[in-house]
Structures are given as structure tokens and as C-alpha cells.
Tab-separated table of C-alpha atoms and ligand atoms in Angstrom:
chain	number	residue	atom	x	y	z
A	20	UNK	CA	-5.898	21.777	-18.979
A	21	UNK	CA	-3.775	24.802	-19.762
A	22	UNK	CA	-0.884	24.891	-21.934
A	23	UNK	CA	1.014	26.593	-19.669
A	24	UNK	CA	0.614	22.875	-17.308
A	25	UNK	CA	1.109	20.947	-20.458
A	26	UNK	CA	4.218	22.578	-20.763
A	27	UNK	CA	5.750	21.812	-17.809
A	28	UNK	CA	4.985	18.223	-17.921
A	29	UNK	CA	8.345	17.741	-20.120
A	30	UNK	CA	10.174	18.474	-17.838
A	31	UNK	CA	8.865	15.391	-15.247
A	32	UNK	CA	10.419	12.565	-15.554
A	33	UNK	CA	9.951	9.446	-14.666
A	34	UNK	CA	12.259	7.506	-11.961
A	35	UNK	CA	12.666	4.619	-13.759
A	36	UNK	CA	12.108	2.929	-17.201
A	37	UNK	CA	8.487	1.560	-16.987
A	38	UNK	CA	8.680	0.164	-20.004
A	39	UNK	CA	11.338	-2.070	-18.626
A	40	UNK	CA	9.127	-3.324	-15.939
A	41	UNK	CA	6.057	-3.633	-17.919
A	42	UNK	CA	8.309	-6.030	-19.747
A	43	UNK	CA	9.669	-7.458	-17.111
A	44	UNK	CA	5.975	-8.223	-15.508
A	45	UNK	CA	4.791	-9.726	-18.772
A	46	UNK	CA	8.037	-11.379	-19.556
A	47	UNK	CA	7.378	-13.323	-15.186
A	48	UNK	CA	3.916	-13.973	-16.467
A	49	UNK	CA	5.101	-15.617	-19.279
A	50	UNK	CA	7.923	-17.261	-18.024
A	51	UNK	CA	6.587	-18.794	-14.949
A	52	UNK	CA	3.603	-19.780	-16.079
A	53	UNK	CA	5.174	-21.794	-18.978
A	54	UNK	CA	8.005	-23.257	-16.824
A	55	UNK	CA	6.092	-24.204	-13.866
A	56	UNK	CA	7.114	-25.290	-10.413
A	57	UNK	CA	9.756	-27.476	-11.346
A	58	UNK	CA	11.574	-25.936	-14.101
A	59	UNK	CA	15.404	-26.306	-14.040
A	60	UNK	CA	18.390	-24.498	-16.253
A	61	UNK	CA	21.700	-26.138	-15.917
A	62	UNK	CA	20.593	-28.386	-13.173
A	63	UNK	CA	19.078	-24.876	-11.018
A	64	UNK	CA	15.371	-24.950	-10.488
A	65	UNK	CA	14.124	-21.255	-11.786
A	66	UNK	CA	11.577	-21.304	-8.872
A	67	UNK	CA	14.441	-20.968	-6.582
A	68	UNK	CA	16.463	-18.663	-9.043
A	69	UNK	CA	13.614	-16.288	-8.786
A	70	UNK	CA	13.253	-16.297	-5.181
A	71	UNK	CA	16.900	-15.882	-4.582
A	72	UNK	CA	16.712	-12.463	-6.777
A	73	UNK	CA	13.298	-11.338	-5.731
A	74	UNK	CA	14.491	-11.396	-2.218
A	75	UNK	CA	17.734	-9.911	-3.182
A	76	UNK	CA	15.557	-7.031	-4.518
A	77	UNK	CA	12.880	-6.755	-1.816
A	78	UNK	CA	15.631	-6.933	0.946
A	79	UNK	CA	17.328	-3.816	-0.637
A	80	UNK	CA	14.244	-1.854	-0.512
A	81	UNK	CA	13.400	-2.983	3.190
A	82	UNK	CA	16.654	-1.794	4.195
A	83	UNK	CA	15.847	1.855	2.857
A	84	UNK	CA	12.698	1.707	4.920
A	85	UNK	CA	13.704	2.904	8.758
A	86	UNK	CA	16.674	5.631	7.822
A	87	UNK	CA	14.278	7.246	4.736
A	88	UNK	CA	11.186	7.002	7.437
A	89	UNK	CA	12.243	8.815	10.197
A	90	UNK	CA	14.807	11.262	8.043
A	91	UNK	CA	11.468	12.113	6.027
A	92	UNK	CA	9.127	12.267	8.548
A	93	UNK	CA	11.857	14.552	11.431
A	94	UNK	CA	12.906	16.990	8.286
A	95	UNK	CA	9.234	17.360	6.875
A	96	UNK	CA	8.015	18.211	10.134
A	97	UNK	CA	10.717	19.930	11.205
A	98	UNK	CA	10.564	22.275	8.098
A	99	UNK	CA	6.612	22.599	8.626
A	100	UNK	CA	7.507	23.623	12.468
A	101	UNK	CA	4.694	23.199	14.955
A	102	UNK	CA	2.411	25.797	13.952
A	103	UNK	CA	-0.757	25.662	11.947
A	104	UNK	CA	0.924	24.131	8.812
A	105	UNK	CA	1.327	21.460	10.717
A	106	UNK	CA	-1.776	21.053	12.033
A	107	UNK	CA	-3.449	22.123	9.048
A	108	UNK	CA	-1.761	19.219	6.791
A	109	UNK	CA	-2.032	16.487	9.704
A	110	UNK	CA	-5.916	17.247	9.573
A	111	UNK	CA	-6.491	17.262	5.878
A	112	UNK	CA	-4.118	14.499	5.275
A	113	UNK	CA	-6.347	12.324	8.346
A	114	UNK	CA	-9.441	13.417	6.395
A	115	UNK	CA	-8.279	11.754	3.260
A	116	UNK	CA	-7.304	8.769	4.484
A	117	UNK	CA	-10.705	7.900	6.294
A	118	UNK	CA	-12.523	9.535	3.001
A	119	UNK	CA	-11.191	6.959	0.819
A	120	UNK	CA	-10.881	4.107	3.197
A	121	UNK	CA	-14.801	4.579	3.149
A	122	UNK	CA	-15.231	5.007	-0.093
A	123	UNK	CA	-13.193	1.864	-0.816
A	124	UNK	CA	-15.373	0.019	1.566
A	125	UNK	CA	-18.598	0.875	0.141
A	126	UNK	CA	-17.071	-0.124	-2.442
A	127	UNK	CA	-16.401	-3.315	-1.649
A	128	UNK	CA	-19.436	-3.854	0.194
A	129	UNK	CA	-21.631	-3.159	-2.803
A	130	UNK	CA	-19.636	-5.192	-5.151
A	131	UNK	CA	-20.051	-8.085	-2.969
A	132	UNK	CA	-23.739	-7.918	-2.566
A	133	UNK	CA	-24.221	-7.536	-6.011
A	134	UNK	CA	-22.120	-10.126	-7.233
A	135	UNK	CA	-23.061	-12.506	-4.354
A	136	UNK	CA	-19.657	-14.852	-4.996
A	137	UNK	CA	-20.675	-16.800	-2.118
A	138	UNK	CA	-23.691	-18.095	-3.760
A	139	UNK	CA	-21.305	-19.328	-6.805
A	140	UNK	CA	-18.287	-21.537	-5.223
A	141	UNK	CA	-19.338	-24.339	-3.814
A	142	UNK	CA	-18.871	-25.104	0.254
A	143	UNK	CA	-18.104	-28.780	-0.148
A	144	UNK	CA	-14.640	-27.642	-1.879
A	145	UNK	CA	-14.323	-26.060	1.883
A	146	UNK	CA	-12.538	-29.303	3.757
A	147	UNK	CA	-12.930	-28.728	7.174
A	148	UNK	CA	-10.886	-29.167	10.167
A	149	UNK	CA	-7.002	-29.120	11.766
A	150	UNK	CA	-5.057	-28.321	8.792
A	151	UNK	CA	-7.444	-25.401	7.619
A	152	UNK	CA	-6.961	-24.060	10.946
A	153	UNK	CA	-3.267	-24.537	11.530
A	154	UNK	CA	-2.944	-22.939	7.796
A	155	UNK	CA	-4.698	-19.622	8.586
A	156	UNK	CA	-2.779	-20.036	12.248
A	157	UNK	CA	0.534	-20.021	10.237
A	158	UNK	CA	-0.135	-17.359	7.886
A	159	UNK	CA	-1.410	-14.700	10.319
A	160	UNK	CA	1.232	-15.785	13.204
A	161	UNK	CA	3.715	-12.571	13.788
A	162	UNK	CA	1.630	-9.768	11.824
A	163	UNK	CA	1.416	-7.652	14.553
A	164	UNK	CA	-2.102	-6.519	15.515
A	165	UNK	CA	-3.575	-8.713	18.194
A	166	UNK	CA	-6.447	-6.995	18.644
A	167	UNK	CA	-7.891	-3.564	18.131
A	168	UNK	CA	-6.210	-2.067	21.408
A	169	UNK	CA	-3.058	-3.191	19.833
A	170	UNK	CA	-3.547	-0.788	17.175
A	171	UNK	CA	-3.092	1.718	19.967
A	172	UNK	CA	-0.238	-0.104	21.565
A	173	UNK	CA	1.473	0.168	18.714
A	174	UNK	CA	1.815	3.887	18.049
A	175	UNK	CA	3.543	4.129	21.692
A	176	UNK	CA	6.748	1.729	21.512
A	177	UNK	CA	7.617	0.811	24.122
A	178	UNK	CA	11.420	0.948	22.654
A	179	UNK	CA	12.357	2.522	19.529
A	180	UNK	CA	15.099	0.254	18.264
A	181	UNK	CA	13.003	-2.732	18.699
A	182	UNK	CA	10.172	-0.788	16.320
A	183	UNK	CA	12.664	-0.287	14.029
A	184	UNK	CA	13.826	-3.831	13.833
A	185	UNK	CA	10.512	-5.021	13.655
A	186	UNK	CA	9.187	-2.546	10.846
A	187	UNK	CA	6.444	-1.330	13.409
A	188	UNK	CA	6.226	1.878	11.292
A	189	UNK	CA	3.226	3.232	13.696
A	190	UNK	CA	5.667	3.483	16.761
A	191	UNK	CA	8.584	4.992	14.555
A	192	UNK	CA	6.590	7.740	12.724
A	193	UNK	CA	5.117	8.567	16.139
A	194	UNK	CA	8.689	8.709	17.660
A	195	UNK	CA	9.726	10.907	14.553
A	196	UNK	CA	7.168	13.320	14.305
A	197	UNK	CA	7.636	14.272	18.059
A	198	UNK	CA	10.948	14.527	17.088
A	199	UNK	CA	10.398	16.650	14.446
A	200	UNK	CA	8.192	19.044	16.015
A	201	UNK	CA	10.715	19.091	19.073
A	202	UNK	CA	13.917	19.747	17.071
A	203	UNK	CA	12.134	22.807	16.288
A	204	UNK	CA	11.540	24.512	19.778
A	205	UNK	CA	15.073	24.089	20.642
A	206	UNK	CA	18.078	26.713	20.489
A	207	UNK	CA	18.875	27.418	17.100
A	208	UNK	CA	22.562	26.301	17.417
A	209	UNK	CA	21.716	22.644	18.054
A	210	UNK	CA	18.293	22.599	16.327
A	211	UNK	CA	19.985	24.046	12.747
A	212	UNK	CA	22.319	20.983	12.943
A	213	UNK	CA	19.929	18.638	13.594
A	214	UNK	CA	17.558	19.480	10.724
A	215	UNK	CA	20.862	19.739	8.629
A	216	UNK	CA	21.680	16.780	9.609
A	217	UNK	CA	17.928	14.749	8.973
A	218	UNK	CA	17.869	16.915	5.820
A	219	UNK	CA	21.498	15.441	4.830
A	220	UNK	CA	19.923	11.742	5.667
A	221	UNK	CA	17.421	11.571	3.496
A	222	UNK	CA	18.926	12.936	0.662
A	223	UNK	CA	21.553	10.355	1.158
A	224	UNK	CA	18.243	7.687	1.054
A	225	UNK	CA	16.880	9.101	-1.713
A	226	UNK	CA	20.159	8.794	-3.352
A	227	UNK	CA	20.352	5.192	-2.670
A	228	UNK	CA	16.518	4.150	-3.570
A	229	UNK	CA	18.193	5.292	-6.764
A	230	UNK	CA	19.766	2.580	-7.212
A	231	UNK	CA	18.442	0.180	-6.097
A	232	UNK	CA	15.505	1.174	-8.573
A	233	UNK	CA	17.874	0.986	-11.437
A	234	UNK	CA	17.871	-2.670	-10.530
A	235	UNK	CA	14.067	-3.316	-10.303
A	236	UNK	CA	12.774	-4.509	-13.834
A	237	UNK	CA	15.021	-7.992	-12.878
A	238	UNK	CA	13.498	-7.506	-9.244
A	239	UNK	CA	10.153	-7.444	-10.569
A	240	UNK	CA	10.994	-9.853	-12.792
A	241	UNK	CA	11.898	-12.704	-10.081
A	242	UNK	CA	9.129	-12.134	-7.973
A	243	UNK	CA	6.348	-11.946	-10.447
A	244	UNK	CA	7.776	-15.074	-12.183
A	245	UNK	CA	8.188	-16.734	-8.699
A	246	UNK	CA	4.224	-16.445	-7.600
A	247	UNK	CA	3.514	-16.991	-11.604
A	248	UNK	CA	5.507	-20.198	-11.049
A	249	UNK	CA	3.843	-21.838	-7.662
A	250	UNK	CA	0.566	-20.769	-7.889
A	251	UNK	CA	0.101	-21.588	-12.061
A	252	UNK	CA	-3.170	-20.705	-12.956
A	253	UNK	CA	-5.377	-23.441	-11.796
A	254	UNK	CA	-5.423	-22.891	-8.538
A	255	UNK	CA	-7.469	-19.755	-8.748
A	256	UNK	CA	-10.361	-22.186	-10.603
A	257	UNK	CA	-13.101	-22.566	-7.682
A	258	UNK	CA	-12.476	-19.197	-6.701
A	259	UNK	CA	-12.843	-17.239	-9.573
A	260	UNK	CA	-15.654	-15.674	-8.627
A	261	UNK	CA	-14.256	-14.385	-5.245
A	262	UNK	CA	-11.525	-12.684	-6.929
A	263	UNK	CA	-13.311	-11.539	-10.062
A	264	UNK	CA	-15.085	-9.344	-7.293
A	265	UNK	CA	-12.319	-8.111	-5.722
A	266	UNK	CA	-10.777	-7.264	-8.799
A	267	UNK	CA	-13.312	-5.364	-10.155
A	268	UNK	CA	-13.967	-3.323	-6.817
A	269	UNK	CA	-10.391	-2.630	-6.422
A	270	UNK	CA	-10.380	-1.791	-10.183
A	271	UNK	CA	-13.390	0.757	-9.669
A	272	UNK	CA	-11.323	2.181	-6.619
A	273	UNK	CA	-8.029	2.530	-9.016
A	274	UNK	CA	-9.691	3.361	-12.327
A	275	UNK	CA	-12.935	5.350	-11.346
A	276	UNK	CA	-13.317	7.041	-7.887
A	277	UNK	CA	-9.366	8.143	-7.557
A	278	UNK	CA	-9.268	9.599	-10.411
A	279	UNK	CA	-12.143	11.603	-9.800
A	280	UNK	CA	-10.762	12.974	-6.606
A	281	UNK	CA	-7.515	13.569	-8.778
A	282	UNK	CA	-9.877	15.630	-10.858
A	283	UNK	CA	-12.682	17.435	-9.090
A	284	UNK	CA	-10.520	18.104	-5.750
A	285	UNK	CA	-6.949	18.074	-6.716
A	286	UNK	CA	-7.802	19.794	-10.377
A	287	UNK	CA	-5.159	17.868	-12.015
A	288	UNK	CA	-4.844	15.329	-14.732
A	289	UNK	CA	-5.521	11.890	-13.703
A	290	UNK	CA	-3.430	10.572	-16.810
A	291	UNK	CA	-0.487	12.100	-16.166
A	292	UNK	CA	-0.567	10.574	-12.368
A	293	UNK	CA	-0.919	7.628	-13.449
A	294	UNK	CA	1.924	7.837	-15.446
A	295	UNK	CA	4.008	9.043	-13.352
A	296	UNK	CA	3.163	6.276	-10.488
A	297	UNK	CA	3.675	3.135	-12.548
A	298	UNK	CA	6.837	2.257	-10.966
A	299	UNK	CA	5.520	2.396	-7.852
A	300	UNK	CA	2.457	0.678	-8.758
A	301	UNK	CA	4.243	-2.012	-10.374
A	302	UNK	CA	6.780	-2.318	-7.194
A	303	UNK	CA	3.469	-2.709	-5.179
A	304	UNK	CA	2.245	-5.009	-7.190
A	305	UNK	CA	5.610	-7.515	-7.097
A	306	UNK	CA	6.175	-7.280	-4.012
A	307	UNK	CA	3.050	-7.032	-1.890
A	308	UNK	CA	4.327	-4.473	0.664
A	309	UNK	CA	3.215	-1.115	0.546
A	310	UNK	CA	6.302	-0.618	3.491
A	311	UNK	CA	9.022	-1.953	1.423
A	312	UNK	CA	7.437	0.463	-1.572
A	313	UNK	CA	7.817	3.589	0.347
A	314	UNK	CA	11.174	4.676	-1.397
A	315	UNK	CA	9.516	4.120	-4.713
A	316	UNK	CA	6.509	6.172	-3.930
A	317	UNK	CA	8.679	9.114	-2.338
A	318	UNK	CA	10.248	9.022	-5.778
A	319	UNK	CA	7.988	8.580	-8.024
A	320	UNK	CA	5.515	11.428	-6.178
A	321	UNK	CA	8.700	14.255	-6.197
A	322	UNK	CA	10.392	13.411	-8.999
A	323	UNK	CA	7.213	11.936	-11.300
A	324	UNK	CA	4.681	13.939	-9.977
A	325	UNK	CA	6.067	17.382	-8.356
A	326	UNK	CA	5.126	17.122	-5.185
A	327	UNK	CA	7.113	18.998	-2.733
A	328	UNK	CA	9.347	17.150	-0.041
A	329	UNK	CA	7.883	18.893	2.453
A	330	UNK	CA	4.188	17.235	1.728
A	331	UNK	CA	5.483	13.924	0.477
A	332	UNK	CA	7.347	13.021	3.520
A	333	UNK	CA	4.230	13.760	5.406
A	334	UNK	CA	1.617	12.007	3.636
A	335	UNK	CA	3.492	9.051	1.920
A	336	UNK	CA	5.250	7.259	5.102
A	337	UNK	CA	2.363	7.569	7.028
A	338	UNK	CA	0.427	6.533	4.459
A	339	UNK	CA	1.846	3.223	4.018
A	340	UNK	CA	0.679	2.042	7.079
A	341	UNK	CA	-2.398	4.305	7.648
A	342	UNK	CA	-4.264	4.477	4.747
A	343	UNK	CA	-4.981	0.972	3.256
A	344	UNK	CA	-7.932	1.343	1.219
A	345	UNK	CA	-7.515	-1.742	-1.157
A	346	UNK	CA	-6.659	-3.536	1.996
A	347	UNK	CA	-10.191	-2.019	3.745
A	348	UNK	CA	-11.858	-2.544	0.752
A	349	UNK	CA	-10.706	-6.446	0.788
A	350	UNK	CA	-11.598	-6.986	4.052
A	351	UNK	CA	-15.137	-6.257	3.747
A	352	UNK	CA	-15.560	-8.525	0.480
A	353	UNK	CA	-13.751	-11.379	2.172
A	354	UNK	CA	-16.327	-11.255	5.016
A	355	UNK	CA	-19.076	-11.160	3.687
A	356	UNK	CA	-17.980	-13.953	0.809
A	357	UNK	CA	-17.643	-16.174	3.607
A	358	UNK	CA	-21.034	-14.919	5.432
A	359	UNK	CA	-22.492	-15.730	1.719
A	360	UNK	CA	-20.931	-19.273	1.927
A	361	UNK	CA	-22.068	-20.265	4.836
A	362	UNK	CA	-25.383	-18.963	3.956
A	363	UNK	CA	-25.677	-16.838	6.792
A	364	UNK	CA	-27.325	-13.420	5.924
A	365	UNK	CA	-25.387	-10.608	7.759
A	366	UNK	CA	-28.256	-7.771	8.531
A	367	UNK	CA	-27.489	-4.167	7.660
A	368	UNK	CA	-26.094	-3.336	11.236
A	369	UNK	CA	-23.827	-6.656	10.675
A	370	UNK	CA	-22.686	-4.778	7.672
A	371	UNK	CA	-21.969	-1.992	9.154
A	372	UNK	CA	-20.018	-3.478	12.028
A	373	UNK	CA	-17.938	-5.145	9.479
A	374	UNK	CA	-17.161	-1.242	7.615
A	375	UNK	CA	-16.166	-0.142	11.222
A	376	UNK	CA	-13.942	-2.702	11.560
A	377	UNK	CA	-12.506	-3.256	8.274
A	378	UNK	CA	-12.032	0.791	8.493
A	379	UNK	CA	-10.147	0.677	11.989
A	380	UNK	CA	-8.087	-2.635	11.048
A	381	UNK	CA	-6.936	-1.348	8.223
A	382	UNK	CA	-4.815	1.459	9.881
A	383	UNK	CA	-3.593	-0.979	12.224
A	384	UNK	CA	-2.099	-3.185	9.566
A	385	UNK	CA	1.278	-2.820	8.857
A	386	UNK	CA	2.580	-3.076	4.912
A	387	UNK	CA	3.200	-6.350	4.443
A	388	UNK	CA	2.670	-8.870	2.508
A	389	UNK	CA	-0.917	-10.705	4.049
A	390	UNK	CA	-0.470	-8.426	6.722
A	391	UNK	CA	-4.363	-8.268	6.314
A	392	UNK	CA	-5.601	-11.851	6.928
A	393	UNK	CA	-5.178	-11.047	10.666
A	394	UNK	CA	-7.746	-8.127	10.147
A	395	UNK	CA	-10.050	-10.731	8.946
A	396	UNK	CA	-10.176	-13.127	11.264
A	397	UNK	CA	-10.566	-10.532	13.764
A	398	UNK	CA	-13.535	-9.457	12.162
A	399	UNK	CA	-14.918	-13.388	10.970
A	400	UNK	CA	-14.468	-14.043	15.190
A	401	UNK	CA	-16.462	-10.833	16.286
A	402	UNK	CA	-19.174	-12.331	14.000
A	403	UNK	CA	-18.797	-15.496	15.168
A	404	UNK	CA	-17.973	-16.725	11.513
A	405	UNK	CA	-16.630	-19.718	11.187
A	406	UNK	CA	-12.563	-19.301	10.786
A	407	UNK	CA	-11.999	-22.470	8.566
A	408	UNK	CA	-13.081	-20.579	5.377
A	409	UNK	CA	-9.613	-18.890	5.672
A	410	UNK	CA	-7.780	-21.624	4.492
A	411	UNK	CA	-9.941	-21.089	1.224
A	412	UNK	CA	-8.762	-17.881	0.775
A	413	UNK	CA	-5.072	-18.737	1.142
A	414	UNK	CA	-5.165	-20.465	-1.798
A	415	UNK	CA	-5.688	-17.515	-3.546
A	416	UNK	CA	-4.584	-14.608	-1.227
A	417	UNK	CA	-1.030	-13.925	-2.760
A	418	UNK	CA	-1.896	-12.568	-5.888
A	419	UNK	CA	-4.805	-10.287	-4.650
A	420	UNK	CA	-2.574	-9.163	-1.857
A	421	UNK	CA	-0.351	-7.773	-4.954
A	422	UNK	CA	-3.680	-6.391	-6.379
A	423	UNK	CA	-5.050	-4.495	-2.998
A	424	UNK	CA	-1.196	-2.849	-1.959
A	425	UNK	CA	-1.224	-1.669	-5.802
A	426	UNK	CA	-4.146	0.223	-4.679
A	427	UNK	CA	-2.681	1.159	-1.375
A	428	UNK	CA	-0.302	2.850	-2.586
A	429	UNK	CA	-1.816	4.469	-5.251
A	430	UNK	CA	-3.967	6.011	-2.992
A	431	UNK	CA	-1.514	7.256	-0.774
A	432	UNK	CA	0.216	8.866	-3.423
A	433	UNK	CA	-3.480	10.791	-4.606
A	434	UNK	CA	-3.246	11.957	-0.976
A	435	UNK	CA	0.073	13.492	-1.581
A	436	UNK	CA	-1.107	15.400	-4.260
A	437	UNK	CA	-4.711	16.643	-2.788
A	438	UNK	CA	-2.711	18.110	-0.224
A	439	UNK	CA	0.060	19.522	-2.370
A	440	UNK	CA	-2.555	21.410	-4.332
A	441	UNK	CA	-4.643	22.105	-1.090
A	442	UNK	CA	-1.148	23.916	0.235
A	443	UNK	CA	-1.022	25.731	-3.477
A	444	UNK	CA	2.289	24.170	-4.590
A	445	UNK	CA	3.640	25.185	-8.235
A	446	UNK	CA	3.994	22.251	-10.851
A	447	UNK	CA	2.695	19.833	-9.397
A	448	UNK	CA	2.071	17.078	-12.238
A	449	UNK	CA	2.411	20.367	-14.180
A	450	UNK	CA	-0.278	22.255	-13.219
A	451	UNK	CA	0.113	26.345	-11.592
A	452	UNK	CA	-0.174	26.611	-8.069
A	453	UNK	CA	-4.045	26.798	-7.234
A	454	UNK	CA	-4.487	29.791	-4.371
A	455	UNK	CA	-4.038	27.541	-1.049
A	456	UNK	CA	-7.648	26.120	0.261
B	14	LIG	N1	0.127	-6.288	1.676
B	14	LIG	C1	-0.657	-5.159	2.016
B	14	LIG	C2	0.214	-3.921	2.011
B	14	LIG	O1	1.381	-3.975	2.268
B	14	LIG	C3	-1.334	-5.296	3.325
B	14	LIG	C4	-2.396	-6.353	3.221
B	14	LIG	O2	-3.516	-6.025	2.803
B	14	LIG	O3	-2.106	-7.507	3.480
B	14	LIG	O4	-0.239	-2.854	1.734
């Protein structure tokens, strides 16, 4: 690394205090775990304390998420235009996304078969039957994502407003970037105030994700200590092998193949990414929605990291619902866990059915918390696997579901700055500007 980058990094800084929400994650750890379900303080049970505040918190994010979409996505593409930088960064940026999603799978797929979890837990602790079914029913009822041609429903609304009220962020990022490319062929008069006016939006968002990030260690704080606090730590027990595989796949994901890219293809300092993502990671992480992270990430990734505007509001919004890779990567472990359980052997086509599919679901579904659980029994029924073993994974979905949007949106954010150094930007995570690829 050059001194010249090292020099710059001063002058990043980082969005929030992540000290403060380290602490505040170990200090939810801690306190849920000791106090339990049923904990009270002056006659208030803390459970409900916590998820009266982590709501609070997650609910002032959410309501950043449609006005910062579409003002990012209109006045990024609108100051890319329509011609080749457009096209240049939508193909590069598409590229990414399926790059990783595959790696990620693979991933998965090889952790899996190594590990062979399957063969560890035990299928009597599997009860059968109604409740199982009505579980997984309830859990994946109103995610969106019927099927695979919904995937391609979605990106056409069929009315905006209703997208927007719904958080289908396909339809509205395919709304805005027609916008955006449109507000640039028109006269000058009207098109100058529109992108004024998009440009004035977002900064207005941006403004706002301010503070409501000033408020997040106590945000993090409530929901951490909430799931700390209902799940306690026994629950995970039978399944520790399951998620022991996850974690270490997502973990090679996070820790060993990004970084690489961050390396060998951005040429930056995987380190200093890192740092400068934590408060988005960690606002993953609590509250298991890469959607309701977006503001985070556009902050952390232009303030943190140095990535133009221009490239951030491109990548990072669609992103969040495009590129899923802990959520691909997940997919294909939970499938074949249950295949393993069952003790049916899936052949090498069957395993690559189940990487199509875990590759194509994953775009379709949306950033939310166990958004992906209808993904998998999509994929369980095209197998004909048995759909019971979902209510297994319930048990112990929440806190991987933190785990895999962590990754998520890590990976968006790597995307951001491969393409940032692909476009030769200056400073980004304080590096020169590379000669544009
Ligand atoms: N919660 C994930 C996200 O928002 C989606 C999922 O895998 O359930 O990124």
C-alpha cells in the first residue's frame, strides 16, 4: 500500500461510533441472555422493553427506505445519463452480483458435503405433522415471491405506490431507473429541475439516516437483547451442527473470498473496508434486513469508504435486493441438510438444480427478515423434499438470518467498491484512482 493511500485514510471517517455498538451488541448478549424471557424492571418485562425500542429503531430506518431509493437510484442515473456509463456500470455491477452469488454457493455447497450435518442431528427430534406445517405456512405467508415467474412479476408493478407501500424494491428501482434515464432525454429546462430536485431529495435522506444513526447503539441494543432474550441459548442445542456449517461458510464468504476480491480486483485494503462497514454490518446483523440497512450502507460506503454517489446509488439499492449471497449461500446448505436428514442422496445434477435455484431465488427475495425460507421451500418442493423439516429450521432461523444479511450486505458494499475502482475513482478507502478498466 502506498503512503500516499495511507495518508488519506485520516481523513475517512466513520458514520457512527462502532465502538458504541460493539458495546451495545455485547452489552444485548449479555443482558438478554442473563435476564431471560421473563425478566421484569419496575413491574415492565425487558422482553417487551426491547421490542418496543428495537422497533422504534427499525421503523425509523424503514421509513428512509422508499424516498432515499428512488432519489438515489433517479439522480445516480440521471447523472450517469443513458450512454455507455450506464451501460458499462449496469453490466459490471450484474457481473458481480452473479460472481459472488456463485461463489457463495459453492461455498455453501461444499461446506455442507463436507460437514454432512445431516448425518449428526437426529430425525426423531423432527415431530411430524399439522403444526410443523402450519409453522413454516406462517412464517413464509406474505414474503412476496410465489414462484420463480413472480420474480419477473415483480420488477413490472403493476402500480407504483402500492410497491412502495409494500417495500417491493424490484418494481421501484425498475420504475426509478427508467426514470432516471428519461429525465435525461428531456428539455433541459424541466430535466435540470428535476435532477435538482432528486439531487435535493436525497441529500435531505442522507441527512436524516444521520440521525437516526446517532440513535442506533440503543437500537442495536434492543433488538439484539430481544432475540438474546427468547431464543436463550438452548434452543440452538440439536442443531448445532446445522448452524456451525452455516457459520463457517458464511464466515469463509465474509473473512476469506471477499476480501480477496477486495484485494486482487479492487486493489485495495481489505482492513480498512472492513472498518469502515462495521456499522452497517452490525445494523445487518440486528436487524435482519438488508432493505431497512440500505441508509447505513449508502453511508458507511461514501462517507467510510469513498465511494462516489454516483456508483453507490447504483450498486447499493439494487444490491439489497439483488445480490444476496449469504442468503444464496444459505439456501443451498439448508437443502441439502434436510436431503442429508432424510437420508436421501441428492446426485450431482440434483445439486446443481439446487445452485440454479438458490442463485435465481435469491434475487427474487426481498430484504427482509426470513424473507428466504420461501426460497427454500420452493426449492425442498421442486425436489420433492419433504416440507416438515422447515419447522426444524425455525427454531433456529432468526439468528442465522442476522448472520447471512451481515453478509449480504457486506457484499453489496465490495460491489460498490469493485466498480468504483473499475470507473478509476480517487480515494476510494484511500487509495489513487487506478486508470479506469
Ligand atoms: N434477511 C435477509 C436479508 O434481508 C433475507 C433472507 O435471507 O431472509 O438480506
Amino acid at each position: 500500500m502506498s503512503a500516499h493511500g495511507a495518508g488519506h485514510v485520516a481523513s475517512v471517517r466513520a458514520p457512527v461510533s462502532v465502538r458504541a455498538i460493539l458495546l451495545a451488541v455485547a452489552l444485548a448478549v449479555l443482558a438478554g441472555w442473563l435476564g431471560g424471557p421473563d425478566a421484569q424492571l419496575i413491574g415492565l418485562r425487558l422482553h417487551d422493553v426491547y421490542a418496543f425500542v428495537g422497533e422504534l429503531f427499525l421503523n425509523a430506518l424503514k421509513m428512509l427506505i422508499v424516498p432515499l431509493v428512488m432519489a438515489a437510484v433517479i439522480s445516480g442515473v440521471g447523472s450517469m445519463g443513458d450512454g455507455p456509463a450506464l451501460g458499462r456500470i449496469g453490466g459490471r455491477t450484474l457481473l458481480y452480483y452473479l460472481g459472488t452469488s456463485l461463489l457463495a454457493i459453492f461455498t455453501g455447497l461444499l461446506f455442507v458435503n463436507l460437514i454432512q450435518p445431516g448425518a449428526m442431528a437426529e430425525l426423531p427430534t423432527l415431530a411430524h405433522g399439522a403444526a410443523e406445517s402450519a409453522a413454516v405456512a406462517a412464517a413464509t405467508e406474505g414474503r412476496g415471491l410465489g414462484d420463480l415467474a413472480g420474480i419477473f412479476k415483480s420488477l413490472f408493478p403493476p402500480n407504483i405506490i402500492a410497491a412502495g407501500a409494500q417495500g417491493q424494491m424490484l418494481g421501484l428501482i425498475t420504475f426509478s431507473l427508467l426514470f432516471g434515464v428519461f429525465m435525461t432525454r428531456i428539455e433541459k429546462g424541466p430535466g435540470d429541475v428535476l435532477r435538482a430536485f432528486w439531487q435535493g431529495v436525497f441529500e435531505v435522506m442522507m441527512r436524516i439516516t444521520d440521525l437516526v444513526l446517532r440513535f442506533a447503539p440503543i437500537g442495536v441494543f434492543a433488538l439484539v437483547a430481544k432475540v438474546v432474550s427468547e431464543s436463550g441459548l438452548d434452543a440452538f442445542r440439536p442443531l448445532a451442527g446445522f448452524m456451525l456449517t452455516v457459520l463457517l461458510a458464511l464466515a469463509f464468504h465474509l473473512l476469506v473470498t471477499l476480501p480477496l476480491i477486495l484485494r486482487f480486483i479492487a486493489g485495495v485494503n481489505p482492513v480498512r473496508h472492513y472498518r469502515a462497514m462495521l456499522p452497517a454490518l452490525l445494523t445487518a446483523f440486528s436487524t435482519s434486513s438488508s432493505s431497512a440497512t440500505v441508509p447505513v450502507t449508502m453511508e458507511c460506503i461514501e462517507k467510510g469508504a469513498g465511494v462516489s454517489n454516483r456508483t453507490a446509488s447504483f450498486v447499493l439499492p439494487l444490491g439489497a435486493t439483488v445480490n444476496m449471497d449469504g442468503t444464496a449461500l444459505y439456501e443451498g446448505v439448508v437443502v441439502l441438510f434436510i436431503a442429508q436428514l432424510y437420508g436421501v442422496d441428492l446426485s450431482l445434477m440434483q445439486q446443481l438444480t439446487v445452485l440454479l435455484l438458490a442463485l435465481m431465488t435469491s434475487v427474487g427475495v426481498a430484504g427482509i427478515p426470513a424473507a428466504s425460507l420461501v426460497a427454500i421451500t420452493l426449492i425442498l418442493t421442486s425436489l420433492g423434499l419433504p416440507l416438515e423439516a422447515m419447522g426444524l429450521i425455525l427454531a433456529v432461523d432468526r439468528v442465522l438470518d442476522m448472520s447471512r444479511t451481515a453478509v449480504n450486505v457486506f457484499s453489496d458494499s465490495v460491489g460498490a467498491v469493485v466498480i468504483a475502482r473499475s470507473e478509476g475513482e480517487p480515494n476510494v478507502l484511500g487509495e489513487p484512482a487506478r486508470v479506469p478498466s
